[in-house]
mmCIF file of C-alpha atoms in Angstrom:
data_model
loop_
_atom_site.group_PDB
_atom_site.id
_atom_site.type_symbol
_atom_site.label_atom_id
_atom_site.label_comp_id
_atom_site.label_asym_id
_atom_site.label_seq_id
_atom_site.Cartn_x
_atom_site.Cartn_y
_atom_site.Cartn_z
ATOM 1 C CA UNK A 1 1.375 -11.514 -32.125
ATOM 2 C CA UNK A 2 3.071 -12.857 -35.506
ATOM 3 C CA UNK A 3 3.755 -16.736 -34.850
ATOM 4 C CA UNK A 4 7.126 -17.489 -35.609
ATOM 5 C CA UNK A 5 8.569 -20.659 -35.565
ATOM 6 C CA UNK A 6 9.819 -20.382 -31.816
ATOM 7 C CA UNK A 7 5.745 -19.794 -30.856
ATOM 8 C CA UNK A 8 4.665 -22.382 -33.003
ATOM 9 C CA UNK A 9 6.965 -25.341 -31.040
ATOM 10 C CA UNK A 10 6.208 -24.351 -27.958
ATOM 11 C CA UNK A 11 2.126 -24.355 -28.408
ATOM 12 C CA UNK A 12 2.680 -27.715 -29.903
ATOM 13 C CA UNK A 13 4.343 -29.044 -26.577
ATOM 14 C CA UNK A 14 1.363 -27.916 -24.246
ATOM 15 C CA UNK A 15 -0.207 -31.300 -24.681
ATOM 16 C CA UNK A 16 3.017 -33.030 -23.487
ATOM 17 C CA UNK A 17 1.983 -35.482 -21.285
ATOM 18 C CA UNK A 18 5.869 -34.964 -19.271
ATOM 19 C CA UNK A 19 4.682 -32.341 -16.785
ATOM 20 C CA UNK A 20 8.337 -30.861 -16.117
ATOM 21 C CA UNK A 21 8.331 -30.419 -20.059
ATOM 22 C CA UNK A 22 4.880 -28.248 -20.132
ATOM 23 C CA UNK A 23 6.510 -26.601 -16.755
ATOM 24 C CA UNK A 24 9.031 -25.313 -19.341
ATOM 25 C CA UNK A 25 7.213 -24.373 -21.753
ATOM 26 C CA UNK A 26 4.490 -22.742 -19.816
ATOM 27 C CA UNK A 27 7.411 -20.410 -18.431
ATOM 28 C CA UNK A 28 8.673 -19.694 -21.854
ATOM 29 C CA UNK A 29 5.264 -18.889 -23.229
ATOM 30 C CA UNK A 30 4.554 -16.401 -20.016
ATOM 31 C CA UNK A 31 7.883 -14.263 -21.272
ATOM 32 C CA UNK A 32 6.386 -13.371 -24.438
ATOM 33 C CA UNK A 33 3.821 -11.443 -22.457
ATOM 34 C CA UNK A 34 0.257 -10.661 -23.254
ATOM 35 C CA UNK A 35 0.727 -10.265 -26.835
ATOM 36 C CA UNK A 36 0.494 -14.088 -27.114
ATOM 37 C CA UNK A 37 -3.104 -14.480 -25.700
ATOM 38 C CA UNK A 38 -4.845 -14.536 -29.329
ATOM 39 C CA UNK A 39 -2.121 -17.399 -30.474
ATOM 40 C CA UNK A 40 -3.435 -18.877 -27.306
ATOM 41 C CA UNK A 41 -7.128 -18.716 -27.457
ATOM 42 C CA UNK A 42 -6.791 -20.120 -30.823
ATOM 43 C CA UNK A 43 -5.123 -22.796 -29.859
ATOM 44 C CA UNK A 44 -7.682 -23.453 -26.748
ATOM 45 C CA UNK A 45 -10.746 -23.213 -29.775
ATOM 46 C CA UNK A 46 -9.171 -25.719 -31.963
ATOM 47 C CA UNK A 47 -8.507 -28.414 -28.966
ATOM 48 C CA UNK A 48 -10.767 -31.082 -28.192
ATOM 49 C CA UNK A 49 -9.161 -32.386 -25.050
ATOM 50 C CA UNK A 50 -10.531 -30.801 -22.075
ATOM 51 C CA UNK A 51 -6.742 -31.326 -20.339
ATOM 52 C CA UNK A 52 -5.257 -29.062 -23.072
ATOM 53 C CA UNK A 53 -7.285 -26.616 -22.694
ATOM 54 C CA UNK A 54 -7.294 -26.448 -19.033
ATOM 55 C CA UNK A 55 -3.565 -25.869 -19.797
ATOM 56 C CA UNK A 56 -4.251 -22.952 -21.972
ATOM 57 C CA UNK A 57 -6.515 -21.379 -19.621
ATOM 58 C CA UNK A 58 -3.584 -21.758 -16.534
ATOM 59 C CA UNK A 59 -1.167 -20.382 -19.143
ATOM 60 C CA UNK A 60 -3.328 -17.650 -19.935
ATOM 61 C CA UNK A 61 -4.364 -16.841 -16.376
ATOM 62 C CA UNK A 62 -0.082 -16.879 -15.442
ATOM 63 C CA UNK A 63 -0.149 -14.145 -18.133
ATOM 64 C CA UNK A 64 -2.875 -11.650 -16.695
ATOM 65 C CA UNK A 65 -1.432 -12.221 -13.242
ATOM 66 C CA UNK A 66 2.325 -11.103 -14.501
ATOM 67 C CA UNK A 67 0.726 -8.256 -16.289
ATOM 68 C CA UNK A 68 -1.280 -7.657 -12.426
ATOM 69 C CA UNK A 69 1.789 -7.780 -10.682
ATOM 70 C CA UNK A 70 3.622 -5.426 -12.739
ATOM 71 C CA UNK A 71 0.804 -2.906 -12.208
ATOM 72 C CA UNK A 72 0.304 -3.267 -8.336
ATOM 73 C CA UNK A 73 3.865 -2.826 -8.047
ATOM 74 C CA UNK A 74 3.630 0.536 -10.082
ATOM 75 C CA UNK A 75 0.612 1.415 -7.895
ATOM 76 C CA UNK A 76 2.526 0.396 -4.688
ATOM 77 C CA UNK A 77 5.588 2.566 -5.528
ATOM 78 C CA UNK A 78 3.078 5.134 -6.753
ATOM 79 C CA UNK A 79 3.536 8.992 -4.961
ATOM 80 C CA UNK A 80 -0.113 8.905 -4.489
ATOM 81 C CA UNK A 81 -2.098 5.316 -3.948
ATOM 82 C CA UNK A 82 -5.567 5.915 -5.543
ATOM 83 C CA UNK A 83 -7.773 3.888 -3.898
ATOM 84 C CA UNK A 84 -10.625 3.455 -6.090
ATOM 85 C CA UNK A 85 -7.878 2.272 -9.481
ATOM 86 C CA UNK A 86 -6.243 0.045 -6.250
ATOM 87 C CA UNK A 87 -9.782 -1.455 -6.045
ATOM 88 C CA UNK A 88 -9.985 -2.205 -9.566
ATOM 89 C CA UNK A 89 -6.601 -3.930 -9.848
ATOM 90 C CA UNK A 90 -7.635 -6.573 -7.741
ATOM 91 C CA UNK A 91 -11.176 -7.191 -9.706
ATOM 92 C CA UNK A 92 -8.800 -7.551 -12.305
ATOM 93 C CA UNK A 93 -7.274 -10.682 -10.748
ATOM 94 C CA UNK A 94 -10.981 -12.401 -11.995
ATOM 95 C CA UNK A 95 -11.897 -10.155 -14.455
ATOM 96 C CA UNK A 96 -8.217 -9.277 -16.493
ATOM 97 C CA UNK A 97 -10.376 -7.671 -19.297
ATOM 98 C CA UNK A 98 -12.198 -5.429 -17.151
ATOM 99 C CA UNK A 99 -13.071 -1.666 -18.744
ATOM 100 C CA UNK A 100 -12.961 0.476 -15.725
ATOM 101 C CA UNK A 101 -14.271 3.676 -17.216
ATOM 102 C CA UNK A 102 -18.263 2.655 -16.785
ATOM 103 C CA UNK A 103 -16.987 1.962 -13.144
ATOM 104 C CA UNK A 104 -15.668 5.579 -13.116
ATOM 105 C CA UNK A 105 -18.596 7.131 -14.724
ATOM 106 C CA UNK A 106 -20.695 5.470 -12.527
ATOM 107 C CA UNK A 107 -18.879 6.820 -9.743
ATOM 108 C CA UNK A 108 -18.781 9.980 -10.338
ATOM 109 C CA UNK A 109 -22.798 9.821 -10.687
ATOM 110 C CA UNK A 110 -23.347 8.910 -7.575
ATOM 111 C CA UNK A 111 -20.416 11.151 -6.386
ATOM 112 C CA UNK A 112 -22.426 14.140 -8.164
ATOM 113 C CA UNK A 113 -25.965 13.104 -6.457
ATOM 114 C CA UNK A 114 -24.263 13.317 -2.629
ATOM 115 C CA UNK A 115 -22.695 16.600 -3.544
ATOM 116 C CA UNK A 116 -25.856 18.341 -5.048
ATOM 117 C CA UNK A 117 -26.975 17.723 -1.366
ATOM 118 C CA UNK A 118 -24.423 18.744 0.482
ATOM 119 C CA UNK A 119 -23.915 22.263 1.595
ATOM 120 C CA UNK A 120 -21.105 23.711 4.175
ATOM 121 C CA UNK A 121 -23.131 24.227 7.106
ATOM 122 C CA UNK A 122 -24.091 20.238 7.337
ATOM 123 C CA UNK A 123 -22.721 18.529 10.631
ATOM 124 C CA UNK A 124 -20.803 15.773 9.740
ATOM 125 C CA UNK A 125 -23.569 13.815 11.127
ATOM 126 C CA UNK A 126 -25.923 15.252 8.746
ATOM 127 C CA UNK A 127 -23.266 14.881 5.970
ATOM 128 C CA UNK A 128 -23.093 10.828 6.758
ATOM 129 C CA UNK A 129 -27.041 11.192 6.530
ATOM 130 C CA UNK A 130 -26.772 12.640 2.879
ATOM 131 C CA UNK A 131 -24.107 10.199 1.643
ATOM 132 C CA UNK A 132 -26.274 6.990 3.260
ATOM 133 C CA UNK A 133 -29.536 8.498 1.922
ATOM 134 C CA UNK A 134 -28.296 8.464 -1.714
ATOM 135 C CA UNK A 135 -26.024 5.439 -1.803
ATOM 136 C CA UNK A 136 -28.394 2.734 0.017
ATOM 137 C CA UNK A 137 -31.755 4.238 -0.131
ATOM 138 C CA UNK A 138 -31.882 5.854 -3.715
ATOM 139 C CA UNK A 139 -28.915 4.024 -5.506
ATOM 140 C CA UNK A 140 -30.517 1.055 -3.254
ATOM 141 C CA UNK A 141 -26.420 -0.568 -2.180
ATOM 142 C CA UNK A 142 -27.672 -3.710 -0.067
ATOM 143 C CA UNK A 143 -25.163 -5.090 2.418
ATOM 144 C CA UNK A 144 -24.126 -8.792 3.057
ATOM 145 C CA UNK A 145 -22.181 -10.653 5.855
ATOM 146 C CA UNK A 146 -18.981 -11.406 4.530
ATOM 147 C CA UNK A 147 -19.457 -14.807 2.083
ATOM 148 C CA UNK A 148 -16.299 -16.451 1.183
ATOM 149 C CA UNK A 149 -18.412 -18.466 -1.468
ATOM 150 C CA UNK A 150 -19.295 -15.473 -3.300
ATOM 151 C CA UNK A 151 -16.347 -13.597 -4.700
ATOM 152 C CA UNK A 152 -18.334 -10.966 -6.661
ATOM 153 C CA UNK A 153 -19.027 -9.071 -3.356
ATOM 154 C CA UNK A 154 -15.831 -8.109 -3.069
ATOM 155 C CA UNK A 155 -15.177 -6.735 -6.968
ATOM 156 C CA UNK A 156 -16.244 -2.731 -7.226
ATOM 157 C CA UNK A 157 -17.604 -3.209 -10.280
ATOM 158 C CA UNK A 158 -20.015 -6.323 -9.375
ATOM 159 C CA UNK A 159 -20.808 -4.134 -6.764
ATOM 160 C CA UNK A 160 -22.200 -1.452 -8.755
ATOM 161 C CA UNK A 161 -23.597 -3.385 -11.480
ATOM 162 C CA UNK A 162 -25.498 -5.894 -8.622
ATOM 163 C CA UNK A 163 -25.964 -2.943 -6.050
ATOM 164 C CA UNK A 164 -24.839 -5.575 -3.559
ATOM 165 C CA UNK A 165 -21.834 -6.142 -1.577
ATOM 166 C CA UNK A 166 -19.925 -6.873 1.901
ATOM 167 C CA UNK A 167 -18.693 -4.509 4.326
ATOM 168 C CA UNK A 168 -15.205 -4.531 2.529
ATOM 169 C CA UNK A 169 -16.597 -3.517 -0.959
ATOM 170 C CA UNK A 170 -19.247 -1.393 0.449
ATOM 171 C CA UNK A 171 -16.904 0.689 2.930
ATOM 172 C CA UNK A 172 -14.568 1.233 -0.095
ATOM 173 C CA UNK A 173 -17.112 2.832 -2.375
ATOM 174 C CA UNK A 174 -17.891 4.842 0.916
ATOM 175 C CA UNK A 175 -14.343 5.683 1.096
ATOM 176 C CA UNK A 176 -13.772 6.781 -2.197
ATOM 177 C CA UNK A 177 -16.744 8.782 -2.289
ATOM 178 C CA UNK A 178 -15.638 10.502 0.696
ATOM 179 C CA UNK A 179 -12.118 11.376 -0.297
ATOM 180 C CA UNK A 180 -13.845 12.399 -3.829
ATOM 181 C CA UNK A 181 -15.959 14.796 -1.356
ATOM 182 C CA UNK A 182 -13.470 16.011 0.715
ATOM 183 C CA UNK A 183 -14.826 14.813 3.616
ATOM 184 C CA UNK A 184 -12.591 12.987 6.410
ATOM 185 C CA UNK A 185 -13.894 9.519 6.431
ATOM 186 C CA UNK A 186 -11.060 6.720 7.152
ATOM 187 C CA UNK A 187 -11.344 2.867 7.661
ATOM 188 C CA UNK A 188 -9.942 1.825 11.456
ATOM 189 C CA UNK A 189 -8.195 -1.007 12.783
ATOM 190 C CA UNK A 190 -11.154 -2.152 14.770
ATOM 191 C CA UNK A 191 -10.042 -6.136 15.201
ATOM 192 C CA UNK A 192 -12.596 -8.454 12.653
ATOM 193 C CA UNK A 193 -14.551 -5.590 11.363
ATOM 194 C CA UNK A 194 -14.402 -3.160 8.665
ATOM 195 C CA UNK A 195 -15.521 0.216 10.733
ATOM 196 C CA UNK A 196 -15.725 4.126 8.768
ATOM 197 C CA UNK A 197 -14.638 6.312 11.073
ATOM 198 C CA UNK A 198 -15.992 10.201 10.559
ATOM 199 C CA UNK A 199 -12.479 12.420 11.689
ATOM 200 C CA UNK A 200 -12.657 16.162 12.450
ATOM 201 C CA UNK A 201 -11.075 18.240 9.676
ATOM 202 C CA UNK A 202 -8.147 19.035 11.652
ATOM 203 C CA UNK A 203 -6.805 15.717 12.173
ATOM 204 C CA UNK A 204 -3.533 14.622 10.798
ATOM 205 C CA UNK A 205 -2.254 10.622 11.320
ATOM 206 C CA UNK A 206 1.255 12.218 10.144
ATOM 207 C CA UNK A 207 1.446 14.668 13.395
ATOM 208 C CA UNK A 208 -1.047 13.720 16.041
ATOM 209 C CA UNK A 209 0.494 11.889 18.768
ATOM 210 C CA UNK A 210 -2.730 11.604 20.853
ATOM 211 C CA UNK A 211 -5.334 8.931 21.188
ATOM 212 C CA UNK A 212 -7.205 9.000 17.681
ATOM 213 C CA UNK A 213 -10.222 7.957 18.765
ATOM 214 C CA UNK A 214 -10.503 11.314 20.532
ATOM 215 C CA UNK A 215 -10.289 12.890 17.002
ATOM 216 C CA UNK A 216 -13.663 10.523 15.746
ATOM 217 C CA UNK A 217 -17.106 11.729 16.021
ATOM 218 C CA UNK A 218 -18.877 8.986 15.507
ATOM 219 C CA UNK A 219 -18.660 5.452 13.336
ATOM 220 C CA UNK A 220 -20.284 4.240 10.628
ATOM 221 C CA UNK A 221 -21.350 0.936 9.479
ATOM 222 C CA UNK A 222 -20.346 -0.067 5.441
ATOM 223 C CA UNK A 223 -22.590 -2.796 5.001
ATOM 224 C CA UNK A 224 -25.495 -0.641 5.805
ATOM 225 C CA UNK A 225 -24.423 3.047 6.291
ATOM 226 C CA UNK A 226 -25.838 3.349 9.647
ATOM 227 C CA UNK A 227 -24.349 5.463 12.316
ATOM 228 C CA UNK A 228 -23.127 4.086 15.228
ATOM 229 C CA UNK A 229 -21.383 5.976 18.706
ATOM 230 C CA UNK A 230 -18.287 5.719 21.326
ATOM 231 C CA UNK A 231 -19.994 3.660 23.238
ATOM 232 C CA UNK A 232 -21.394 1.005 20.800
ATOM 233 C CA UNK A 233 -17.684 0.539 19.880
ATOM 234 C CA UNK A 234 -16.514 0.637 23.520
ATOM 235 C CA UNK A 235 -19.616 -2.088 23.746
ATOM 236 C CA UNK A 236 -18.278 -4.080 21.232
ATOM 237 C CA UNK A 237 -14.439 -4.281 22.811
ATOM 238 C CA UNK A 238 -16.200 -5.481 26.029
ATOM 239 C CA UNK A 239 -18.055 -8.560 24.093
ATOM 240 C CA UNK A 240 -14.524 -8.971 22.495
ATOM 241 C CA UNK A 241 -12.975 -8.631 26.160
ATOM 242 C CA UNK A 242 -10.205 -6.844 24.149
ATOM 243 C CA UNK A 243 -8.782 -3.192 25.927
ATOM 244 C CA UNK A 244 -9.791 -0.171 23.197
ATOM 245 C CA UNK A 245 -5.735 0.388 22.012
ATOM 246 C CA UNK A 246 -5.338 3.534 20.294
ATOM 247 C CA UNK A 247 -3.936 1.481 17.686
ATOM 248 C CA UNK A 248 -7.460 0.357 16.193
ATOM 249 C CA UNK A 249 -8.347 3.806 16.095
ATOM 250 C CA UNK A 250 -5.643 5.117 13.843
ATOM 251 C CA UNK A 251 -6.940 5.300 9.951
ATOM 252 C CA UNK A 252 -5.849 2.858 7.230
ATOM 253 C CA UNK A 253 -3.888 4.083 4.205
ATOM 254 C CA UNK A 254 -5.417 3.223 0.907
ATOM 255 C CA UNK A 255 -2.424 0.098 0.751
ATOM 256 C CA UNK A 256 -3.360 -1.243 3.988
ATOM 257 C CA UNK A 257 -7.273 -1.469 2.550
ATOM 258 C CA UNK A 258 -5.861 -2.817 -0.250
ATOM 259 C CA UNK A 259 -4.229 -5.623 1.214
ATOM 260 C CA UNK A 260 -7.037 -6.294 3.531
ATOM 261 C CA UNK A 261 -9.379 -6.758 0.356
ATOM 262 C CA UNK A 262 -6.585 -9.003 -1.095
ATOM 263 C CA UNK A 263 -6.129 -10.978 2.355
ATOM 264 C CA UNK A 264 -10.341 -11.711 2.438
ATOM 265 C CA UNK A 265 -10.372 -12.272 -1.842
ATOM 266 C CA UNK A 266 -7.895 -14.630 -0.834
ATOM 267 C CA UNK A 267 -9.978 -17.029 1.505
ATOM 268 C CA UNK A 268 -12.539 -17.278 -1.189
ATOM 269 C CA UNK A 269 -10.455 -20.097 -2.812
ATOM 270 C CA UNK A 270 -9.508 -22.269 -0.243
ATOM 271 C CA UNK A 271 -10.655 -25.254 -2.594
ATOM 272 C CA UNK A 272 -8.129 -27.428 -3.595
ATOM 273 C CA UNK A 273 -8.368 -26.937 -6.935
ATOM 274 C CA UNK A 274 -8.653 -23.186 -6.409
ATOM 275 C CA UNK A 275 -5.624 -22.839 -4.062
ATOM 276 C CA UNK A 276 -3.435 -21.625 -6.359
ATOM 277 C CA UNK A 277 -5.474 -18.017 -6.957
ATOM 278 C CA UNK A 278 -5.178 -18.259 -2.339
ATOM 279 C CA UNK A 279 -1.196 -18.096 -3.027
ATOM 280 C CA UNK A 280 -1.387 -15.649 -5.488
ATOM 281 C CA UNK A 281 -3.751 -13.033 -4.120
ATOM 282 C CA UNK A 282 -1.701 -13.594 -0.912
ATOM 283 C CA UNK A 283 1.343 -13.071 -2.624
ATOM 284 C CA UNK A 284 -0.251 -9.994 -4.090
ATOM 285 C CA UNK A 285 -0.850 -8.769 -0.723
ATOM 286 C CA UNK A 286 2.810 -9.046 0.057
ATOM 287 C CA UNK A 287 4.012 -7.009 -2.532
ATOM 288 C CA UNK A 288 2.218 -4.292 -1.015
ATOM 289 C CA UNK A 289 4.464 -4.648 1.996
ATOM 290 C CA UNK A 290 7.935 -4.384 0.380
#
């Protein structure tokens, strides 16, 4: 972006020491969008006081998160809500430059190893089998509790470059896979976990007006891939001594997931010096809701 004189004042009043003054500024600078991020790293390379450019750095982060907000809101009011590019506009919250074709490509790798295995006389039990077999066993995806000190584990592209990740992260890439597959595998309200639910074909959330659970075969576990049955999960309510609603059993759209993974991001930086990207990831998640 050419610096005219108006850009020029206002990068000369980020060291002012009034705070309501930089408050100003800041604002101003954020209008001019993400065209101004060169005048600004420029600025942060020719600083010496660490204060300035911890300045710069919130201006510039103010910037990426406009331009993020912008594009969830495009995604949210989207006719179709990709998961997988919903996914990658959250990484972007930590990583604003990051080049999500190698995370595509990569994708669609994996996405071509399940297929060359499946066939159309495969259970879906023996599908799950194929899609667990080549994504933890020869891609080698490890699974980790849920560690609010480690925000990587919840970014898709960390997760395929580190083959590691939680059951949020992990279930995703499931989930995408699936829907790139065709094959009817939806995330379920089941309270404080992050359960895959295998659905028979026929099985619309739009008409049925049943129990859904009595349209699951069987569960599966993200963090791991493994398998699990009716009665593990009716196990599990029992520990919780919470009754099985049909509720828990009906399938997540791809903005629900998304806010979920926003909601979890979100307790990551509880710090107080880090409570600022809480808000904001939480106020992403709202905007989902509007």
């Amino acid at each position: 972006m050419h610096q005219n004189a108006e850009i020029s004042a206002l990068l000369t009043l980020i060291d002012d020491p009034d705070e309501e003054v930089f408050s100003t500024v800041s604002t101003r600078i954020v209008h001019y969008g993400k065209g101004i991020i060169p005048n600004l790293e420029n600025l942060w390379e020719n600083t010496l006081s660490e204060a300035v450019q911890e300045r710069i750095e919130m201006i510039i982060h103010k910037l990426h998160y406009s331009d993020l907000v912008r594009d969830l809101t495009e995604w949210r009011d989207s006719a179709y809500h990709d998961l997988l590019f919903g996914a990658l506009l959250v990484a972007r919250f930590q990583y604003p430059d990051l080049q999500t074709s190698p995370v595509i490509q990569e994708i669609e790798k994996i996405r071509r190893n399940v297929w060359l295995e499946l066939n159309s006389f495969l259970t879906p039990l023996e599908q799950a089998n194929v899609i667990s077999s080549i994504v933890y066993n020869y891609y080698n995806l490890k699974g980790a509790e849920i560690a609010y000190k480690n925000p990587d584990d919840f970014f898709m592209h960390k997760v395929l470059q580190t083959r590691k990740g939680n059951t949020l992260s992990n279930g995703i890439l499931y989930l995408v896979l699936a829907e790139l597959l065709a094959i009817p595998v939806k995330a379920i309200n089941i309270p404080q976990q992050f359960v895959l639910a295998f659905f028979n074909e026929d099985y619309d959330a739009g008409t049925y007006n049943g129990n859904p659970q009595k349209k699951i075969h069987f569960y599966v576990d993200a963090t791991s891939g493994q398998p699990f049955t009716h009665k593990d999960i009716e196990n599990y309510f029992k520990r919780m001594s919470v009754p099985p609603a049909p509720s828990y059993f009906k399938p997540m759209n791809a903005v629900r997931v998304i806010q979920v993974l926003l909601e979890e991001l979100a307790r990551c930086f509880d710090e107080p010096a880090k409570m600022y990207k809480h808000n904001e990831l939480l106020q992403l998640s709202d905007l989902l809701s509007e």
